[in-house]
XYZ file of C-alpha atoms in Angstrom:
151
model
C -11.969 -36.652 -45.423
C -8.312 -35.495 -45.623
C -9.428 -31.878 -44.792
C -11.399 -33.117 -41.814
C -8.345 -34.948 -40.461
C -6.182 -31.834 -41.035
C -8.770 -29.651 -39.254
C -8.888 -32.177 -36.353
C -5.115 -32.183 -36.043
C -5.073 -28.337 -36.027
C -7.792 -28.264 -33.359
C -6.049 -30.761 -31.095
C -2.709 -28.853 -31.402
C -4.091 -25.432 -30.508
C -3.567 -25.752 -26.754
C 0.111 -26.310 -27.203
C 0.414 -23.609 -29.734
C -1.438 -21.200 -27.392
C 0.785 -22.244 -24.498
C 3.966 -21.455 -26.504
C 2.657 -18.035 -27.437
C 2.202 -16.868 -23.908
C 5.504 -16.025 -22.216
C 6.157 -14.908 -18.585
C 8.903 -12.827 -17.151
C 10.512 -14.116 -13.931
C 11.476 -12.584 -10.534
C 11.382 -13.151 -6.887
C 9.034 -12.231 -4.021
C 9.387 -12.507 -0.337
C 7.000 -13.214 2.541
C 7.840 -12.281 6.110
C 6.450 -14.567 8.796
C 5.223 -13.352 12.220
C 8.479 -14.643 13.672
C 10.548 -12.595 11.197
C 11.553 -15.501 8.894
C 11.787 -14.589 5.271
C 10.427 -17.042 2.697
C 11.526 -16.407 -0.955
C 9.929 -17.663 -4.098
C 11.144 -17.572 -7.690
C 7.994 -16.776 -9.618
C 6.652 -16.137 -13.035
C 4.635 -12.918 -13.259
C 1.064 -13.182 -14.665
C 0.350 -9.480 -15.388
C -1.756 -9.398 -18.530
C -5.280 -10.805 -19.090
C -3.720 -13.331 -21.563
C -1.093 -14.462 -19.069
C -3.636 -14.759 -16.201
C -5.892 -16.834 -18.481
C -3.093 -19.230 -19.318
C -1.647 -19.498 -15.681
C -0.198 -22.798 -14.908
C -2.411 -24.845 -17.264
C -0.874 -27.946 -18.675
C 2.282 -27.567 -16.466
C 4.031 -30.375 -14.656
C 4.540 -30.311 -10.864
C 6.180 -27.117 -9.484
C 9.594 -27.292 -7.767
C 9.761 -26.070 -4.227
C 9.865 -22.313 -3.677
C 8.501 -21.644 -7.187
C 5.187 -20.416 -8.448
C 3.188 -17.894 -10.384
C 1.979 -14.526 -9.136
C -1.082 -13.220 -10.639
C -1.336 -9.386 -10.369
C -4.859 -8.091 -11.167
C -3.652 -4.428 -11.169
C -6.344 -3.444 -8.716
C -8.111 -4.748 -5.654
C -11.236 -6.747 -6.375
C -12.972 -10.009 -5.838
C -11.119 -12.806 -7.678
C -12.059 -16.231 -8.676
C -9.670 -18.916 -9.903
C -10.001 -22.489 -11.194
C -7.936 -25.551 -11.880
C -9.099 -26.460 -15.466
C -6.266 -27.958 -17.569
C -4.006 -27.823 -14.403
C -2.854 -31.392 -13.775
C -1.113 -30.818 -10.334
C -2.691 -29.720 -7.064
C -1.832 -26.063 -6.038
C -2.127 -23.932 -2.994
C -3.643 -20.574 -4.007
C -2.582 -17.729 -1.669
C -4.924 -14.699 -2.019
C -3.216 -11.413 -1.063
C -4.564 -7.910 -0.613
C -2.938 -4.692 -1.760
C -1.091 -4.275 1.635
C 0.491 -7.752 1.380
C -1.832 -9.381 3.940
C -2.782 -12.998 3.154
C -6.562 -13.089 3.235
C -6.995 -16.787 2.298
C -5.016 -19.890 1.436
C -6.933 -22.513 -0.610
C -4.818 -25.536 0.151
C -4.340 -28.474 -2.181
C -6.843 -27.464 -4.836
C -8.277 -30.261 -6.984
C -6.435 -30.841 -10.192
C -8.338 -30.428 -13.502
C -11.400 -29.086 -11.568
C -13.715 -26.446 -13.074
C -14.946 -25.596 -9.568
C -14.503 -21.931 -8.675
C -11.895 -21.054 -5.891
C -12.901 -17.554 -4.653
C -10.868 -15.033 -2.761
C -13.650 -14.410 -0.229
C -12.751 -10.781 -0.114
C -11.136 -8.216 -2.435
C -7.486 -8.986 -3.218
C -4.885 -7.632 -5.580
C -2.638 -10.775 -5.999
C -2.824 -14.557 -6.055
C 0.215 -16.689 -5.656
C 0.029 -20.335 -6.914
C 2.530 -22.788 -5.620
C 2.790 -26.574 -5.332
C -0.116 -28.101 -3.431
C 0.743 -28.554 0.286
C 3.875 -26.358 0.050
C 2.497 -23.414 2.021
C 1.986 -25.665 5.138
C 5.403 -27.256 4.644
C 7.061 -23.777 4.764
C 4.957 -22.495 7.573
C 3.320 -19.902 5.335
C 0.000 -18.943 6.902
C -2.351 -15.958 7.222
C -0.017 -14.252 9.732
C 2.778 -13.883 7.088
C 2.920 -10.809 4.846
C 4.042 -10.334 1.280
C 6.961 -7.760 1.308
C 5.934 -4.750 -0.800
C 6.623 -3.040 -3.063
C 7.027 -5.757 -5.648
C 9.609 -5.319 -8.337
C 7.144 -6.128 -11.166
C 8.265 -5.992 -14.802
C 6.122 -3.671 -16.845
């Protein structure tokens, strides 16, 4: 019985252990609106498969103008989900030229439903749910490239 309890404790603590093992470098990215306004975000870079799998799971609400940029390293169809993500997010799907191809607004927390890019993309920026509309960030804005990604 003692061994079973120890195994259960270890199993229940694995998500927090896994979260602690995945670290992210930080940086900035900028969008330019059709009117020429520049919108800057402080982001964590999700560059590896391990980082992209962890994403913003189990994180509290994001402050304004912060987020996580997922770089898939190539242009392809992308699917995301909200499993283990307790706060609503806006998912901004961006192609290799910096064009926003889709904004999935106010995604459902903790949902395992798939959120698809709809067309091939290179990047996905996740920010606080509703924040894209608050900032006036829409499909006419462009991500300023090249990005200064850590490698």
